[in-house]
Short mmCIF file of C-alpha atoms and ligand atoms in Angstrom, two decimals:
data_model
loop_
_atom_site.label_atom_id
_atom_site.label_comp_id
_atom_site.label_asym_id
_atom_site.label_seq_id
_atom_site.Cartn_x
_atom_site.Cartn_y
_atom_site.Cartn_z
CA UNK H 744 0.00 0.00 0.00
CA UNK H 745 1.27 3.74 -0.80
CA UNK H 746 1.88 5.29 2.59
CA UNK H 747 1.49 9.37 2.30
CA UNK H 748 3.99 10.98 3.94
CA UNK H 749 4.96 14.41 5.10
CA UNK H 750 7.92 16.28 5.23
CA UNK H 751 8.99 18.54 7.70
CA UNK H 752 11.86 20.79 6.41
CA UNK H 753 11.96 21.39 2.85
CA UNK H 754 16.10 22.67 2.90
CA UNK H 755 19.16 20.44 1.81
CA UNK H 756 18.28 17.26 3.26
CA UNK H 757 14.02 17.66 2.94
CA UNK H 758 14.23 18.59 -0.56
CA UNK H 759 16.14 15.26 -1.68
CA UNK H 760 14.32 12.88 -0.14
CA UNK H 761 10.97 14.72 -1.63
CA UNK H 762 12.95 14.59 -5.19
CA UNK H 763 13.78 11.04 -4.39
CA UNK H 764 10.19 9.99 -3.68
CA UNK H 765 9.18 12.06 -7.12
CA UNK H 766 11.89 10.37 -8.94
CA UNK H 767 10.44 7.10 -7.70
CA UNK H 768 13.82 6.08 -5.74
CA UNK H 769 11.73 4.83 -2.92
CA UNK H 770 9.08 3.02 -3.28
CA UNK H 771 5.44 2.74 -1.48
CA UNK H 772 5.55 5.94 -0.40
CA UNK H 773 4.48 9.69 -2.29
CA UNK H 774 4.46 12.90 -1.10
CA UNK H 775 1.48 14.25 0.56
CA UNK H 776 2.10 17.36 2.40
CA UNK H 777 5.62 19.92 2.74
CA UNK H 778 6.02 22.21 6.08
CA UNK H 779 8.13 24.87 6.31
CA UNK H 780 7.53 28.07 8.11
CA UNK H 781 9.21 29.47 5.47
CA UNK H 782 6.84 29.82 2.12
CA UNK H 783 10.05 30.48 -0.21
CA UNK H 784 10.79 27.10 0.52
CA UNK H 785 7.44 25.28 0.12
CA UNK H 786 6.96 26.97 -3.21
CA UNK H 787 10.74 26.50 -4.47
CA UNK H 788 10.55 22.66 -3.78
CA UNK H 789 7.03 21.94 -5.01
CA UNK H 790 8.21 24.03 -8.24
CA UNK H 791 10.47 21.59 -8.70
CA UNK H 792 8.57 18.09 -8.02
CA UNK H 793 6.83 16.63 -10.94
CA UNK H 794 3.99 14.69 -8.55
CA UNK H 795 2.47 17.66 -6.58
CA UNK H 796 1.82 17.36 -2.97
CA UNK H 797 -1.48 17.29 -2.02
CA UNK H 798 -1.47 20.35 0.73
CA UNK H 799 1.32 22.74 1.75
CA UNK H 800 1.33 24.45 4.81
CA UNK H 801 3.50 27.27 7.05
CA UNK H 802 2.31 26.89 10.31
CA UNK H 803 2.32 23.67 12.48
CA UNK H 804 -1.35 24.21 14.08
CA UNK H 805 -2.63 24.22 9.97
CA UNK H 806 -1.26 21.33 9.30
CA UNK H 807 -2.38 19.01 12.13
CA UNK H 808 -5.91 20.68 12.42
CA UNK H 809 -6.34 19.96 7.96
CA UNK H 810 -8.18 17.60 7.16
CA UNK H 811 -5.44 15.70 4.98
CA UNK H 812 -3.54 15.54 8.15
CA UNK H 813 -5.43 12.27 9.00
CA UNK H 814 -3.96 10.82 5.84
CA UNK H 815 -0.51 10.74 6.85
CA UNK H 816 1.27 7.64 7.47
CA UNK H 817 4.67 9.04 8.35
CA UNK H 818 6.49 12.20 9.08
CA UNK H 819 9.99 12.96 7.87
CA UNK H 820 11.66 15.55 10.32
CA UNK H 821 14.23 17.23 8.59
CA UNK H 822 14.20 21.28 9.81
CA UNK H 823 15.43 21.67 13.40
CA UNK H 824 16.51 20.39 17.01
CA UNK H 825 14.06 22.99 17.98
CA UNK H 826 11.24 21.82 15.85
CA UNK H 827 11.73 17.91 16.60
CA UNK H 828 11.34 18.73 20.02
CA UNK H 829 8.06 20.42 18.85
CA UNK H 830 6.03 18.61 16.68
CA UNK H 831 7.52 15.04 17.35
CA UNK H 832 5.42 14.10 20.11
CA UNK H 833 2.07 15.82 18.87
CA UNK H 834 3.03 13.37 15.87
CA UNK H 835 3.48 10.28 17.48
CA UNK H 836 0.29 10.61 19.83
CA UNK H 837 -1.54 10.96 16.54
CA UNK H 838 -0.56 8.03 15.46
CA UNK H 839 2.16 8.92 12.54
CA UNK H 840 5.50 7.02 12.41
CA UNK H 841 8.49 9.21 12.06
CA UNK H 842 12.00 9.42 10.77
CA UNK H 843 14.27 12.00 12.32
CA UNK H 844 17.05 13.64 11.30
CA UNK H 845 17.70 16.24 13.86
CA UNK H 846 18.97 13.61 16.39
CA UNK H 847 20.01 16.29 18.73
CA UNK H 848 16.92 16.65 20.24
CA UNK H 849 17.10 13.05 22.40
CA UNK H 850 19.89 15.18 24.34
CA UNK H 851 17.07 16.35 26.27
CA UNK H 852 16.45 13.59 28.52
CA UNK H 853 12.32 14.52 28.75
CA UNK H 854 12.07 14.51 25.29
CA UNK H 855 13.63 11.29 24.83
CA UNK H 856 11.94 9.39 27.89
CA UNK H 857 8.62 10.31 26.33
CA UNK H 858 9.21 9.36 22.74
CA UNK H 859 10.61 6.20 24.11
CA UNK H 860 6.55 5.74 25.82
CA UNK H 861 5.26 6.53 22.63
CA UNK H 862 7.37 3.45 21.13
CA UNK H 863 7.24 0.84 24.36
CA UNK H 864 3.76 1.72 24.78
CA UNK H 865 1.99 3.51 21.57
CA UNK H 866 3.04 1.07 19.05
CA UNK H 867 4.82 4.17 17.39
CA UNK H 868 7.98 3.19 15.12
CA UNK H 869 10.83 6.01 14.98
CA UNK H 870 13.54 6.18 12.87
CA UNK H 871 17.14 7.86 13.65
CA UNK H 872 19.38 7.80 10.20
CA UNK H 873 23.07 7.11 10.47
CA UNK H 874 23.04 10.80 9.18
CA UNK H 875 26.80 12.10 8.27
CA UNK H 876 28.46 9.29 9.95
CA UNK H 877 28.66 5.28 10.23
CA UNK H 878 29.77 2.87 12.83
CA UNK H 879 26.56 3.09 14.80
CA UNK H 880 25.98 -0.94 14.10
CA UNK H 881 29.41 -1.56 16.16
CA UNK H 882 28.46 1.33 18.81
CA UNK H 883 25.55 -0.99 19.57
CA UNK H 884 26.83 -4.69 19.55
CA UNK H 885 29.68 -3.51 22.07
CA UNK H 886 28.00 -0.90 24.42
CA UNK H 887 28.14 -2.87 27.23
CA UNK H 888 31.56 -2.57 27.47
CA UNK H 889 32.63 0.25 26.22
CA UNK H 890 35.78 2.63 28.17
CA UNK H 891 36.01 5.58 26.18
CA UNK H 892 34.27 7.29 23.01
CA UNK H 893 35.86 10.17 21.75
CA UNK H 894 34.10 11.99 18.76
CA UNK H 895 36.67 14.79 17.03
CA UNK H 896 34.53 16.72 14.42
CA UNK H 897 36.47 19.18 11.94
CA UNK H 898 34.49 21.77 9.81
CA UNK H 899 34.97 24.83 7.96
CA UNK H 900 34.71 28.32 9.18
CA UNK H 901 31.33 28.43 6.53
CA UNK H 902 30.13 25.03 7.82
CA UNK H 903 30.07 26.19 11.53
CA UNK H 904 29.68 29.58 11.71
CA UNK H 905 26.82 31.46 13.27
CA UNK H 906 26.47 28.76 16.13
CA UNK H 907 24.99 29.64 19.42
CA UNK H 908 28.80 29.06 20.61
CA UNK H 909 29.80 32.31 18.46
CA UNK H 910 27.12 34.11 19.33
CA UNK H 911 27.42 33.56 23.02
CA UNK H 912 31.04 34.73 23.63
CA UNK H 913 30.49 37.87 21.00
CA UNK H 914 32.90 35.57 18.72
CA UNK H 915 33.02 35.05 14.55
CA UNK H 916 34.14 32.16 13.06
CA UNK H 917 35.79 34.19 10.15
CA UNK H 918 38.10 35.09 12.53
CA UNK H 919 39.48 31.66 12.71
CA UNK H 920 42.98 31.49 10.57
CA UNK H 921 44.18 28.67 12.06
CA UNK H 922 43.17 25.16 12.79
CA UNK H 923 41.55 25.41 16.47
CA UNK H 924 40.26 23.25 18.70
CA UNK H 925 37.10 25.33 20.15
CA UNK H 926 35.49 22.99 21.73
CA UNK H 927 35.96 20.00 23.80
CA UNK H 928 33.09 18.61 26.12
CA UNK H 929 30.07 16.19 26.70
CA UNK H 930 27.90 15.64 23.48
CA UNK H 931 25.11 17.04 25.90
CA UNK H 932 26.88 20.48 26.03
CA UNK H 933 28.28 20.04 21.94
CA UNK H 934 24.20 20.17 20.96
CA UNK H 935 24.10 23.05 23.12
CA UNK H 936 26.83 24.92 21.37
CA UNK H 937 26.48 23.73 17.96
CA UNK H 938 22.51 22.26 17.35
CA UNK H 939 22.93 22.62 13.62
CA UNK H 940 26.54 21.01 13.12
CA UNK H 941 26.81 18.10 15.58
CA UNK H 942 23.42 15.96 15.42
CA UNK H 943 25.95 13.24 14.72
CA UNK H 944 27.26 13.24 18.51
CA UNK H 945 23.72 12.26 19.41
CA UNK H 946 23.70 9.23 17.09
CA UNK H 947 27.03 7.87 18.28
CA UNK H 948 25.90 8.75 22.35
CA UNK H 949 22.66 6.99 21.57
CA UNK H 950 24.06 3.99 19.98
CA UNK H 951 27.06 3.73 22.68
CA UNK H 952 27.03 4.72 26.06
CA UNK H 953 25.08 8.45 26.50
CA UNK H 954 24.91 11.95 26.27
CA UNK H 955 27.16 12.69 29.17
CA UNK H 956 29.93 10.09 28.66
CA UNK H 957 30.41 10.70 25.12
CA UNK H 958 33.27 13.27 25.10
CA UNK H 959 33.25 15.73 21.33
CA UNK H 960 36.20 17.41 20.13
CA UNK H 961 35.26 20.40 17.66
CA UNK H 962 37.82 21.91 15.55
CA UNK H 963 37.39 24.44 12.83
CA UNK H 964 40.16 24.33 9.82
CA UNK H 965 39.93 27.13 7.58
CA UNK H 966 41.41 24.99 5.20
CA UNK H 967 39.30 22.09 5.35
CA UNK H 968 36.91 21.03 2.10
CA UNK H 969 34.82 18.91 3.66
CA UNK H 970 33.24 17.90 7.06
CA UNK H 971 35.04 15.33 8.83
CA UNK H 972 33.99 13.43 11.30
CA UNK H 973 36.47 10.85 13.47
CA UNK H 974 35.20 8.00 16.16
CA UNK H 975 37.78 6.92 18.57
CA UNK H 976 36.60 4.03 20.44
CA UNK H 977 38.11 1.87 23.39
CA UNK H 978 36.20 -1.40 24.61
CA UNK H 979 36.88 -4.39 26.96
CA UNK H 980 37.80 -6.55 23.45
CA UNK H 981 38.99 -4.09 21.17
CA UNK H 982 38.99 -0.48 19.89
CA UNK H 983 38.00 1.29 16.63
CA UNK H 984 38.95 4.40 14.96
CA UNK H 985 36.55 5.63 11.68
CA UNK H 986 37.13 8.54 9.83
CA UNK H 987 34.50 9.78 7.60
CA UNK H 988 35.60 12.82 4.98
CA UNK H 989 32.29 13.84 3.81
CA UNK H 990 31.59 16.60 1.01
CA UNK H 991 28.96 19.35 1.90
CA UNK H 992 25.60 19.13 0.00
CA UNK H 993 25.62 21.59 -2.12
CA UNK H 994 23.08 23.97 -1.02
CA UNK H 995 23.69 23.87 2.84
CA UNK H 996 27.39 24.16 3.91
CA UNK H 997 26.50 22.70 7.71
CA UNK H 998 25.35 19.67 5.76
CA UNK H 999 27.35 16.87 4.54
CA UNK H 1000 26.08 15.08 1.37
CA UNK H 1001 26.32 11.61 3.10
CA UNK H 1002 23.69 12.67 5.71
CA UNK H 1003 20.88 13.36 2.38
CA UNK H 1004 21.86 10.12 1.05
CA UNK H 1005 21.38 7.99 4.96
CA UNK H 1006 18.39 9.42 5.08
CA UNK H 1007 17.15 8.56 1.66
CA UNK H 1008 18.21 5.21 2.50
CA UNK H 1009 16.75 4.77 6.12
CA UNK H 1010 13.47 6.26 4.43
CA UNK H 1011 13.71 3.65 2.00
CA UNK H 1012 14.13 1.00 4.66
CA UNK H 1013 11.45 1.69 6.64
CA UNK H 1014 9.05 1.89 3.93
CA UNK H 1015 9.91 -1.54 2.20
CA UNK H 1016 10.28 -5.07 3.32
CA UNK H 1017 13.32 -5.90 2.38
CA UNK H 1018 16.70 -8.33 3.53
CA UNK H 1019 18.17 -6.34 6.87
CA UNK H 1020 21.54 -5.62 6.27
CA UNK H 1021 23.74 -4.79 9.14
CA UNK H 1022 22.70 -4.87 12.61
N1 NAI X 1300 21.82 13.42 11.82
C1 NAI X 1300 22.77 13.94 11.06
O1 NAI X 1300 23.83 13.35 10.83
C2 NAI X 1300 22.54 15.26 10.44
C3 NAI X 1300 21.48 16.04 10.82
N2 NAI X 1300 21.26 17.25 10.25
C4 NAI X 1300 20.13 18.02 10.73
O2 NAI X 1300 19.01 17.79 9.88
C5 NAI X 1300 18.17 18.94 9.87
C6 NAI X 1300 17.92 19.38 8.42
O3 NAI X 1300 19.15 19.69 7.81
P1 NAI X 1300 19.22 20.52 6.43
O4 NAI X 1300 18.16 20.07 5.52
O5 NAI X 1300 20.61 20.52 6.00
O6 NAI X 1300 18.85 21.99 6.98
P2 NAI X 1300 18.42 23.26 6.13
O7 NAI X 1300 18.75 24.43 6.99
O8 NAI X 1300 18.97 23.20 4.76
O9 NAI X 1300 16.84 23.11 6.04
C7 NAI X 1300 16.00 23.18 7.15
C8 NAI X 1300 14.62 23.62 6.70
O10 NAI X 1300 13.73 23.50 7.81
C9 NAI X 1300 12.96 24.68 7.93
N3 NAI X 1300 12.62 24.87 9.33
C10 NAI X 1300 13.44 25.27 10.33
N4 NAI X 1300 12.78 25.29 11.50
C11 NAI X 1300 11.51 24.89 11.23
C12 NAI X 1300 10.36 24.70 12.02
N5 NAI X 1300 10.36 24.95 13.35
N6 NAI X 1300 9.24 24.25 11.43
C13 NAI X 1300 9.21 23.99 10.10
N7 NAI X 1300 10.27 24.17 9.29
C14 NAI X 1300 11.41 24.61 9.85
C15 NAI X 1300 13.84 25.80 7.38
O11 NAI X 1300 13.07 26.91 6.91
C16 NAI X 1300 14.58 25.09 6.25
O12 NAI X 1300 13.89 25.19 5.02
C17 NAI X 1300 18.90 20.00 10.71
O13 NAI X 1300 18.42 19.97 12.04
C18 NAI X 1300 20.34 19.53 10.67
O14 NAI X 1300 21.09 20.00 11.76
C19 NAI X 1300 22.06 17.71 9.24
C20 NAI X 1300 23.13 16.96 8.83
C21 NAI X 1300 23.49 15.72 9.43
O1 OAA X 1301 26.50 16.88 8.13
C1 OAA X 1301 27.42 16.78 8.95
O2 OAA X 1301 28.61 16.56 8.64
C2 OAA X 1301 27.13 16.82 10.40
C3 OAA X 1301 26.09 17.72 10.84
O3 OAA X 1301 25.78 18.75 10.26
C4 OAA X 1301 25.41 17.35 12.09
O4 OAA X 1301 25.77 16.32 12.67
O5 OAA X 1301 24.50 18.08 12.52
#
């Protein structure tokens, strides 16, 4: 059966998987409503799809008050820490499945406890894309034992700059020249600093051993082309060490390509019965 599905977030990563789903890359599934709060956005993307979406909408309260809003199987978030925390609840209690891509927002430990209800107890399935990174399947199988997880992250003054961690100590990011290590912390505190650049701490602290214990390294290199991410890991029977060099998507800097294309993938997964690959 087609499931309808709306997308939350029509920027970089919204407006491939709705291409995607118009392109029929994934199949089952077509696109039934686009939110944004901002219209440019909406109207630029639908432009562009060949299969219109059935409704459009701006504002949150539209959209779940329409009446096509009963028609949705699943939700795509793909705008904002701030607007998973939101809307993702409102969603589940409704009924919708979701996948979402601003993983940041299980930092907040309220947040998380009660989409985890929704799951245990709702029946609700949520899905949390490997995003810009990968090694979550070995995160997993070893968390029990797990000593140390160390997460340095290296981006561009133009992929990091305008973060709450500028803007709080009066700083600009252009005034980087050399590579600097700015920050160094718990992934709890990271999100705090950097919400749009470092969802993938909150993959790798869900998958291994928390928010608080997960230490993140940020370091901005001027010179840098591409967002790289680096997962040091130290375990009772082993240790790891992945590096992942990832180009930027073209139209959002913050945004490596690699997160559009997990997402189309996990998407993709969720929506067809397929072989599981990987654990
Ligand atoms: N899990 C991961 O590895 C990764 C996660 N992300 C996260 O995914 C999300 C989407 O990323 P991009 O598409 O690159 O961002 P983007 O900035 O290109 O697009 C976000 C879109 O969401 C809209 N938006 C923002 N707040 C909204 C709200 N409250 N309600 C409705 N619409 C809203 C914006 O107007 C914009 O069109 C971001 O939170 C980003 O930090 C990005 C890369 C990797
Ligand atoms: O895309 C990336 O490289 C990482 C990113 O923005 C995030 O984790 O929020």
């Amino acid at each position: 059966m087609t499931k309808n599905i709306a997308i939350i977030g029509c920027g970089a990563i919204g407006y491939e998987i709705a291409k995607s789903i118009d392109d029929r890359n994934i199949p089952n599934c077509r696109v039934c409503v686009l939110f944004d709060t901002e219209r440019e956005q909406l109207d630029y993307l639908e432009s562009d799809l060949t299969n219109k979406p059935d409704a459009m909408f701006d504002r949150f309260d539209d959209f779940i008050t329409s009446d096509i809003f009963s028609k949705i199987d699943f939700v795509v978030e793909a705008a904002s820490i701030e607007a998973a925390r939101r809307y993702s609840i409102k969603l589940l209690q409704e009924g919708k499945d979701m996948m979402i891509m601003s993983t940041g927002s299980f930092s907040d430990p309220t947040f998380s406890k009660e989409i985890l209800n929704l799951i245990h107890n709702g029946g609700r399935r949520v899905y949390l894309p490997s995003g810009a990174i990968g090694g979550a399947d070995i995160l997993r199988a070893v968390k029990g034992y797990i000593d140390e997880v160390i997460l340095t992250t290296t981006k561009s003054v133009n992929s990091i700059k305008g973060a709450p961690y500028f803007l709080k100590r009066g700083q600009n990011a252009d005034s980087i020249f050399d590579k600097t290590t700015i920050f160094e912390g718990s992934a709890e505190e990271a999100i705090k600093e950097f919400p749009s650049n470092i969802n993938v701490s909150a993959l790798v602290s869900l998958a291994g051993i928390g928010f608080q214990d997960t230490r993140v390294r940020v370091v901005v290199d001027p010179l840098i082309e591409t967002n790289r991410h680096e997962i040091a890991v130290k375990w009772k029977y082993g240790e790891f060490y992945i590096k992942i060099n990832n180009r930027p998507s073209p139209s959002n800097p913050k945004t490596s390509y690699l997160a559009v294309l997990s997402a189309i993938e996990c998407l993709r997964s969720a929506l067809v019965n397929d072989i599981q690959i990987g654990s």
